Tab-separated table of C-alpha atoms in Angstrom:
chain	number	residue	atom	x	y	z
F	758	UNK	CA	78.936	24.142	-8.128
F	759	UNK	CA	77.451	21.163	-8.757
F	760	UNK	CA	73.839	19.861	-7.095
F	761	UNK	CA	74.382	17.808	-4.219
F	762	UNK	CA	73.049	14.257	-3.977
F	763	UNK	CA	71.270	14.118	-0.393
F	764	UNK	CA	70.671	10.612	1.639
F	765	UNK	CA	67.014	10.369	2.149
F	766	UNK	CA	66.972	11.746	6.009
F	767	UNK	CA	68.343	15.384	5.038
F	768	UNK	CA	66.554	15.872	2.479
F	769	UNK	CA	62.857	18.208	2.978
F	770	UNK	CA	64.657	19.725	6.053
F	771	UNK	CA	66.372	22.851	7.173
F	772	UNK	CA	69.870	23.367	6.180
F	773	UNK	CA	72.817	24.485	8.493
F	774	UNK	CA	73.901	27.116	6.974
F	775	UNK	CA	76.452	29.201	9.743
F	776	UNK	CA	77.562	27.938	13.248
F	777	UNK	CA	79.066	30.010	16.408
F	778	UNK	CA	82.453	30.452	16.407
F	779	UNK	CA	83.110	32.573	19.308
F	780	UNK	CA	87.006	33.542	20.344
F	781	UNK	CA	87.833	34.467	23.882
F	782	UNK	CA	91.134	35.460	25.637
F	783	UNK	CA	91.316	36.015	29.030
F	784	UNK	CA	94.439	38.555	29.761
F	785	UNK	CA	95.390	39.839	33.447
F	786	UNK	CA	96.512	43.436	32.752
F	787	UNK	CA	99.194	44.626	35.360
F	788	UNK	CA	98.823	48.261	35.431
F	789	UNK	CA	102.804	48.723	36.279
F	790	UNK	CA	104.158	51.292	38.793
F	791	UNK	CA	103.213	54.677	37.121
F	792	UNK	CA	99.971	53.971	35.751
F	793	UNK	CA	99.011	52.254	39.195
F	794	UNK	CA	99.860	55.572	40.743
F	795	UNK	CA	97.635	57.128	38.403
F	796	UNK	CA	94.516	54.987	39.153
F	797	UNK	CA	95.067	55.545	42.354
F	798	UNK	CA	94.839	59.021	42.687
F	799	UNK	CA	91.668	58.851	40.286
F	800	UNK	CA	90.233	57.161	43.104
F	801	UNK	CA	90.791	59.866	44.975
F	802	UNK	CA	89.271	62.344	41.989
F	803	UNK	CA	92.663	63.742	40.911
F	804	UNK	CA	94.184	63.785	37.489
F	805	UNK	CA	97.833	63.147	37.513
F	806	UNK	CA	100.011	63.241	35.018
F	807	UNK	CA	104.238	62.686	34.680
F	808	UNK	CA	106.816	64.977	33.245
F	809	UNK	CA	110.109	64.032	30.639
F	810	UNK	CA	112.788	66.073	32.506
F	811	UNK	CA	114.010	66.481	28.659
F	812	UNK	CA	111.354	67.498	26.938
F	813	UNK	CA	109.170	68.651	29.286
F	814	UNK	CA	106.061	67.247	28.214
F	815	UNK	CA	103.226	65.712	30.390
F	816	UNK	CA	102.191	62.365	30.037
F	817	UNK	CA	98.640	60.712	31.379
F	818	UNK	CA	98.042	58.336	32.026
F	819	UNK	CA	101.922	57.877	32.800
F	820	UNK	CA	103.861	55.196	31.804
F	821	UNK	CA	106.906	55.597	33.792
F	822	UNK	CA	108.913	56.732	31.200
F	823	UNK	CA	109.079	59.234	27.943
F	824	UNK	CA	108.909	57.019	24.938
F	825	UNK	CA	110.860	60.191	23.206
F	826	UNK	CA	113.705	60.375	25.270
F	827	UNK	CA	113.764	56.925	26.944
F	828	UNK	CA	114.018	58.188	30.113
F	829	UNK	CA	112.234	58.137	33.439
F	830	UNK	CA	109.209	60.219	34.126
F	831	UNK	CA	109.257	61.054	37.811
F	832	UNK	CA	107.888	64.371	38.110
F	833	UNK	CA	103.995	64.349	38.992
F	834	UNK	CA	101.934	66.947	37.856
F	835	UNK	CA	98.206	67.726	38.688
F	836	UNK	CA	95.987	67.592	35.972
F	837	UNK	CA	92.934	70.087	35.349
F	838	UNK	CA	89.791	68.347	35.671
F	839	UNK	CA	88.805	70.048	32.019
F	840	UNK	CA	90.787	70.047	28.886
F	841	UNK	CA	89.876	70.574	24.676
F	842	UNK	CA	88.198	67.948	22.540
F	843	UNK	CA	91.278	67.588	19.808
F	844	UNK	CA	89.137	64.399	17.589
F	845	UNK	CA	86.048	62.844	17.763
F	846	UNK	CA	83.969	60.115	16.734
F	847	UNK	CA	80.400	59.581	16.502
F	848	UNK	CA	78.870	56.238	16.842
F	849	UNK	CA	76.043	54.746	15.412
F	850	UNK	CA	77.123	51.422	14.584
F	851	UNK	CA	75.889	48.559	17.139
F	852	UNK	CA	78.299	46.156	18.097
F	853	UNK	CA	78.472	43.146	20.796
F	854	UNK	CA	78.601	43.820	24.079
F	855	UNK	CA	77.959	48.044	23.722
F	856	UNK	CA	76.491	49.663	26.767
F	857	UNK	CA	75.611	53.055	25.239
F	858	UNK	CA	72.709	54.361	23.572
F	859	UNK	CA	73.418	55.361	20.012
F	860	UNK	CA	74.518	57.254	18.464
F	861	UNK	CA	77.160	58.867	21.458
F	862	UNK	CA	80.618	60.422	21.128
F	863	UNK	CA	84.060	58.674	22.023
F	864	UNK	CA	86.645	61.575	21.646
F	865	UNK	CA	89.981	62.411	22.630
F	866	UNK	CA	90.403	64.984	25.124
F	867	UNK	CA	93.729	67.023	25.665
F	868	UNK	CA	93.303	67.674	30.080
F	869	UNK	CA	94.802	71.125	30.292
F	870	UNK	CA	98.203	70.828	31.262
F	871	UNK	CA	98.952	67.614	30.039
F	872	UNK	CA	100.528	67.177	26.432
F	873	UNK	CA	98.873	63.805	25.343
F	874	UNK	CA	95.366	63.238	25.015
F	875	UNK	CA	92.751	60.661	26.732
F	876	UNK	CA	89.928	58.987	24.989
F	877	UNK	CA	86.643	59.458	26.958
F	878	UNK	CA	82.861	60.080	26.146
F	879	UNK	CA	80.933	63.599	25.333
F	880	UNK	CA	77.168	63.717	27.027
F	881	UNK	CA	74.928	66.263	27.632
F	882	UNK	CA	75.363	67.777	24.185
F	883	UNK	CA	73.520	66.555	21.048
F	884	UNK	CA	76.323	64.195	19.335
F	885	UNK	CA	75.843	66.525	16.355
F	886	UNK	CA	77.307	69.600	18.257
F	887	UNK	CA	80.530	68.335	19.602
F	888	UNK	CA	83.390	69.495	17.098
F	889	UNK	CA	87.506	69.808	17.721
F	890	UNK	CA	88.326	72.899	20.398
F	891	UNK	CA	85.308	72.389	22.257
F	892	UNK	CA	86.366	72.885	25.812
F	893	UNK	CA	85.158	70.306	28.214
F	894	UNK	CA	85.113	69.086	31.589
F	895	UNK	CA	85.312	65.666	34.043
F	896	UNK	CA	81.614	64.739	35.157
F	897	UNK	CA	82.925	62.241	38.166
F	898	UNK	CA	80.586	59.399	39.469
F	899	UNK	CA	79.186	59.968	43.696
F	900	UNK	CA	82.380	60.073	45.827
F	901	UNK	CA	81.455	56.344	47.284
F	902	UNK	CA	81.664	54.840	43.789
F	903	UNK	CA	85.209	55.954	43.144
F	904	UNK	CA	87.785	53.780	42.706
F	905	UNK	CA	90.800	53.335	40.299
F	906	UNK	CA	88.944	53.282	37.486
F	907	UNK	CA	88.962	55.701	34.388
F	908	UNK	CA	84.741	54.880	34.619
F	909	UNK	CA	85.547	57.051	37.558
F	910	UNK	CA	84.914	59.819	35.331
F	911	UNK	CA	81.539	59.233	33.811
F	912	UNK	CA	81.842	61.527	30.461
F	913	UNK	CA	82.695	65.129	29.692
F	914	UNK	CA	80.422	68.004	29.358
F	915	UNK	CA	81.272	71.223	27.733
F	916	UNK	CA	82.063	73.545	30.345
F	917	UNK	CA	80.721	76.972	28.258
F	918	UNK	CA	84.361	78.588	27.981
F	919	UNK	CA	84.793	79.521	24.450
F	920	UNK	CA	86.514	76.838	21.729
F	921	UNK	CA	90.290	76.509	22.403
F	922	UNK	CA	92.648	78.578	19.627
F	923	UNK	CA	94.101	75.614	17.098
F	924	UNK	CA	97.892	76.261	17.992
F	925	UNK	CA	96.851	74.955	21.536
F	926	UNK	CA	96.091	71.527	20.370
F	927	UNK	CA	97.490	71.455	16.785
F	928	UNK	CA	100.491	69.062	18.070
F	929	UNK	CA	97.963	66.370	18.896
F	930	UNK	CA	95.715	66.042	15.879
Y	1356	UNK	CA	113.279	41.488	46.028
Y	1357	UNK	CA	109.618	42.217	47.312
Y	1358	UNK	CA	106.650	41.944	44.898
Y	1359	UNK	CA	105.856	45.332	43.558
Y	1360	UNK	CA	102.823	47.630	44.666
Y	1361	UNK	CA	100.552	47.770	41.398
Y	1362	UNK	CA	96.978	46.648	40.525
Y	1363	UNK	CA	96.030	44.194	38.809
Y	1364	UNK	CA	92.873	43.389	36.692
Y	1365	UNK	CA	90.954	40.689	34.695
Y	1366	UNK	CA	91.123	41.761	30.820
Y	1367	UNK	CA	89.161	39.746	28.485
Y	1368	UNK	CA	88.494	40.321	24.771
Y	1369	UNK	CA	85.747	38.687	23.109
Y	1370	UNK	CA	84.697	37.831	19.388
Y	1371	UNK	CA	81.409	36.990	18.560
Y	1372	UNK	CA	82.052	35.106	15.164
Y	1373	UNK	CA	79.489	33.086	13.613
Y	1374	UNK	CA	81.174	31.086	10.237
Y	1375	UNK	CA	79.120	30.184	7.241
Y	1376	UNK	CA	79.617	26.721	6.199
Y	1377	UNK	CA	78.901	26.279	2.660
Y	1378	UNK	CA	76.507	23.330	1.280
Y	1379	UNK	CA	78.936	20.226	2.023
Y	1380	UNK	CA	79.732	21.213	5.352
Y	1381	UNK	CA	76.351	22.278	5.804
Y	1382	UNK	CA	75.021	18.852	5.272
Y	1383	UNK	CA	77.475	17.163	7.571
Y	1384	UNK	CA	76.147	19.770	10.600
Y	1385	UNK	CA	72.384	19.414	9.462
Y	1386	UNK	CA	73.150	15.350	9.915
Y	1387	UNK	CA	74.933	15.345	13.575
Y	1388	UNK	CA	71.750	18.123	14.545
Y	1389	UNK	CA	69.241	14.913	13.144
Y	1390	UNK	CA	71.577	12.658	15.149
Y	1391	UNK	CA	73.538	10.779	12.485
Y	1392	UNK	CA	77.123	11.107	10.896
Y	1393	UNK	CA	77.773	11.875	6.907
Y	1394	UNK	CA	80.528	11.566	4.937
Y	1395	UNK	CA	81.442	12.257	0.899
Y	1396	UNK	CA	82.030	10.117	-1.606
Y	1397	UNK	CA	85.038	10.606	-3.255
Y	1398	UNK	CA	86.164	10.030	-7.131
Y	1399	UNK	CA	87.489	6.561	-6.247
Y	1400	UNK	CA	84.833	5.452	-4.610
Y	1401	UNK	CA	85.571	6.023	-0.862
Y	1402	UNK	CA	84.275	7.584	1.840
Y	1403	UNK	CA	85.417	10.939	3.677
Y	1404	UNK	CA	84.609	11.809	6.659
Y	1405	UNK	CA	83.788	14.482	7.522
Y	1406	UNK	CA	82.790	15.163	3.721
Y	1407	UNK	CA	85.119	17.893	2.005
Y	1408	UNK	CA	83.969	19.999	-0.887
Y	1409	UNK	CA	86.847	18.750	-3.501
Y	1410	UNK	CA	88.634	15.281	-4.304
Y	1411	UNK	CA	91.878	15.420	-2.513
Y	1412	UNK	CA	93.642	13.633	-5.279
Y	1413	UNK	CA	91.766	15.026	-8.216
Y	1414	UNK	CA	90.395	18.369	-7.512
Y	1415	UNK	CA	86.873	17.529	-8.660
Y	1416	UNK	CA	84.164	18.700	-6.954
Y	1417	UNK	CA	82.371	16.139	-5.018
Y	1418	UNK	CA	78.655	15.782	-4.793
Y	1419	UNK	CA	77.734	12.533	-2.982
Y	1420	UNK	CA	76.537	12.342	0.587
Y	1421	UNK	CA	76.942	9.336	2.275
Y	1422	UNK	CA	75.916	7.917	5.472
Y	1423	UNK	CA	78.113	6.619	7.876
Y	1424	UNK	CA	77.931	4.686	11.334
Y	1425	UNK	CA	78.156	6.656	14.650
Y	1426	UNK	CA	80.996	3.606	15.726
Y	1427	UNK	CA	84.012	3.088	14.695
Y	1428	UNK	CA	87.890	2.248	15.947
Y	1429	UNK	CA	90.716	3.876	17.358
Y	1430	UNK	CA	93.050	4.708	15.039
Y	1431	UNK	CA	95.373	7.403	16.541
Y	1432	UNK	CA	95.555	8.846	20.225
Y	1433	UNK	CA	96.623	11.500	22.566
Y	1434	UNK	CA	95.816	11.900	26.455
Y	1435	UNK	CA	94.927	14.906	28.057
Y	1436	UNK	CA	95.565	14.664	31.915
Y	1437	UNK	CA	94.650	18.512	32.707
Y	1438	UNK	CA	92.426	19.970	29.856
Y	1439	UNK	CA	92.217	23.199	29.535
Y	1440	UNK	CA	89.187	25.934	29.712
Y	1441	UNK	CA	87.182	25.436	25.887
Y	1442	UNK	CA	87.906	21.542	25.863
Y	1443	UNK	CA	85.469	19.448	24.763
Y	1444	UNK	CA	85.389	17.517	28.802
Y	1445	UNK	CA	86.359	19.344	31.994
Y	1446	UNK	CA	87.583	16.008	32.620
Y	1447	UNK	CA	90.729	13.731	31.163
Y	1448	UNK	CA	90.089	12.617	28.202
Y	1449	UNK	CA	91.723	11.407	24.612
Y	1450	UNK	CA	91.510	13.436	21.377
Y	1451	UNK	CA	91.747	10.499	18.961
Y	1452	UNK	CA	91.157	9.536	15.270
Y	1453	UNK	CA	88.257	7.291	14.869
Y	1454	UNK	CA	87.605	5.768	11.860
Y	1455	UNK	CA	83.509	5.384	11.874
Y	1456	UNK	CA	82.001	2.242	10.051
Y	1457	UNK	CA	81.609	2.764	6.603
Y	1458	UNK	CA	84.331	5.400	6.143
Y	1459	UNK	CA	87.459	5.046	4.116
Y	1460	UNK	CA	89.406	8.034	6.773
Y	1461	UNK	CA	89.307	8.898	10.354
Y	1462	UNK	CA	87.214	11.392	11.887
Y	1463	UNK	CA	89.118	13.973	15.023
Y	1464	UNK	CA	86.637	13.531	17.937
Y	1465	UNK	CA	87.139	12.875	21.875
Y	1466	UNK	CA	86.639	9.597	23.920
Y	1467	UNK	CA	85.830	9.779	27.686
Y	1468	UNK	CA	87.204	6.525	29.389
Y	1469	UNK	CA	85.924	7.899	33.095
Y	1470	UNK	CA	89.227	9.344	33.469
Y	1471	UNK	CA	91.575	6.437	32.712
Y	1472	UNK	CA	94.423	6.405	29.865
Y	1473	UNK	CA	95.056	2.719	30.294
Y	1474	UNK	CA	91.453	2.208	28.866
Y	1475	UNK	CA	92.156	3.576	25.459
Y	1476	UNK	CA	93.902	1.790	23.057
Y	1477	UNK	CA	94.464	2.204	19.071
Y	1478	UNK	CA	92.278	-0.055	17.552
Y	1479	UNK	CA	89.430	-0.063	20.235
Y	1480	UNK	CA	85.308	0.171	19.317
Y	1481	UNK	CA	84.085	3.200	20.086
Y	1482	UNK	CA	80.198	5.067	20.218
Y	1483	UNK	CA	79.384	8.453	19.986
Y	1484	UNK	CA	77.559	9.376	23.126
Y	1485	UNK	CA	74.553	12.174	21.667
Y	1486	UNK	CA	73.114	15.056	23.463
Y	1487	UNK	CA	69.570	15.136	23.402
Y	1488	UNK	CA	67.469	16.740	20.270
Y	1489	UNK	CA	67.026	20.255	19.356
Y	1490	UNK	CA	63.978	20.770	21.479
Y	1491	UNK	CA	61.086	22.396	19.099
Y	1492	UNK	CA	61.176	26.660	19.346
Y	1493	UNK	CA	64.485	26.112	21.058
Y	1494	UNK	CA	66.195	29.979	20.769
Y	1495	UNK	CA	69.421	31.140	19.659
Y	1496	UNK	CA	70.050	31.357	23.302
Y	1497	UNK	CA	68.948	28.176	24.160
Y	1498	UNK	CA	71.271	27.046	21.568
Y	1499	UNK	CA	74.446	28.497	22.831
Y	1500	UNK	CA	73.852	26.718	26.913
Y	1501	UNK	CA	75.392	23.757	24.945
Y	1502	UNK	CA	72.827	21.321	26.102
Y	1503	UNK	CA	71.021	20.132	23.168
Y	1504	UNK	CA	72.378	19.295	19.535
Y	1505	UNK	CA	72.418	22.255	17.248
Y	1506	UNK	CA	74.564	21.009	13.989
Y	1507	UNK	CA	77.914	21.258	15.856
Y	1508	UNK	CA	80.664	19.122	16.199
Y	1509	UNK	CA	80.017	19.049	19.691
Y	1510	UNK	CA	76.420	17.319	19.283
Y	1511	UNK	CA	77.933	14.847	19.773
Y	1512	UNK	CA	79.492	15.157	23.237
Y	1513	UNK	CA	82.451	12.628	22.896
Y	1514	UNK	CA	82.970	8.868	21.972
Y	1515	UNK	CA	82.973	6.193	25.052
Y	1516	UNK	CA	83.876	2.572	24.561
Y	1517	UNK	CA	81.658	0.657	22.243
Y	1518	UNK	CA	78.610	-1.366	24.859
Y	1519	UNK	CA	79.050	1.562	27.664
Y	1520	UNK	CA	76.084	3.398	26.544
């Protein structure tokens, strides 16, 4: 590229070089029937999930319907409060507006019972020791600070049972 | 039918972006952070503003800076009786084409009439209004409150009728 001829006043100074472009949408999420149901028995520290009549398995959080079968999901089930870690993924990459100390683990947890998994964090194990079976369970926040909120649940722990067998959680890997 | 039982929550999603400007564009910012307006010169002889990086005609790359006046007219108009959140004003205001003195093609900017629409016309003088210097040691923080000029489009905070400021 050709030099650039300057007027007199910029020249000797400091070039702009980048500017701030920031992008910002404000949403209002409506939680819809099912999931509202959920949220609001987290607030009450219970897991529930909903049941396809067809193919029996258990979704959570629910939507209100299977997306197999296209049909309603009315059955509630209770959840266990501990499940298997079926992925993982360790962070260590700083990006706007983190909270967490790195590096941490986001992972996906499969709540015994239920047949889809959640994402939620790993703590009190060294990020290098979480792997896929490890069996976990819910650490919840005091009883006065719930509310329907999945930061209800402030991470998973492993709870010392040994790994889960693959064929448990193959189906959601 | 009654209005449904469910929550609902605020959901916003964010994105830091910063944009590199190149040289051209990078002059035209530097200028408006000094407090003046630039423009290119173009392979005829006239002057763009703001300056673009290649002839529009032509294709060849253009390397002269100009400057140009911080008044200029009307050329083009539209009023905005409610603006929305991100606008330039929280309160009504024109966008508008203004074509400064000195350039050869009309600039997109804002002019703040107090509120009026019957005091904008095409064809009307028109002054950029400034914000104030970039204070010396000013932060990147400082920088983003929006209250002093950083090389932004926004230094300069709108145009107002030419001889109201």
């Amino acid at each position: 590229m050709p030099e650039l001829i300057l007027p007199a006043r910029l020249q000797g100074i400091e070039q702009v070089r980048s500017f701030r472009a920031p992008a910002r949408l404000d949403y209002q999420f409506t939680a819809g029937l099912a999931t509202t149901r959920f949220l609001r028995a987290v607030a009450e520290k219970r897991l529930v999930g909903q049941r396809c009549p067809k193919c029996q398995k258990v979704y959570v959080p629910p939507r209100g319907a299977c997306p197999t079968d296209g049909v309603p999901t009315e059955e509630e089930v209770e959840l266990a409060h501990s499940g298997t870690v079926t992925t993982f993924c360790v962070v260590n990459v700083q990006f706007y507006g983190q909270v967490m100390e790195l590096p941490y683990v986001s992972a996906l947890i499969l709540l015994d019972g239920s047949d889809i998994p959640i994402m939620h964090l790993i703590q009190e194990v060294p990020y290098d020791q979480v792997h896929m079976g490890m069996r976990v369970e819910a650490v919840w926040v005091p009883d006065d600070e719930l509310g329907p909120t999945l930061e209800s649940i402030k991470y998973f722990r492993p709870n010392g049972e040994p790994d889960a067998d693959w064929e448990t959680y193959k189906d959601n890997v | 039918m009654a209005e449904p039982d469910v929550l609902v929550a605020p959901s916003t999603i964010e994105y830091p972006f910063r944009r590199t400007t190149g040289p051209v564009i990078g002059a035209f910012l530097t200028a408006l952070r000094e407090g003046f307006l630039v423009g290119i010169k173009s392979s005829d002889g006239k002057v763009i503003v703001p300056p673009v990086e290649y002839d529009p005609y032509t294709a060849d790359a253009l390397t002269e800076i100009v400057e140009v006046g911080d008044a200029g007219e009307v050329t083009a108009w539209s009023w905005v009786a409610e603006p929305l959140d991100g606008q330039p004003l929280d309160r009504p205001f024109a966008f508008a084409l203004i074509k400064l003195d000195g350039a050869d093609t009309a600039m997109l900017h804002v002019v703040d009439t107090g509120g009026d629409p019957a005091a904008i016309a095409t064809g009307m003088r028109v002054r950029a209004r400034w914000k104030p210097p970039r204070p010396v040691g000013a932060s990147e923080e400082d920088d983003a409150t929006g209250a002093h000029r950083v090389g932004s489009i926004l230094d300069i905070e709108c145009f107002v009728p030419e001889g109201e400021n």
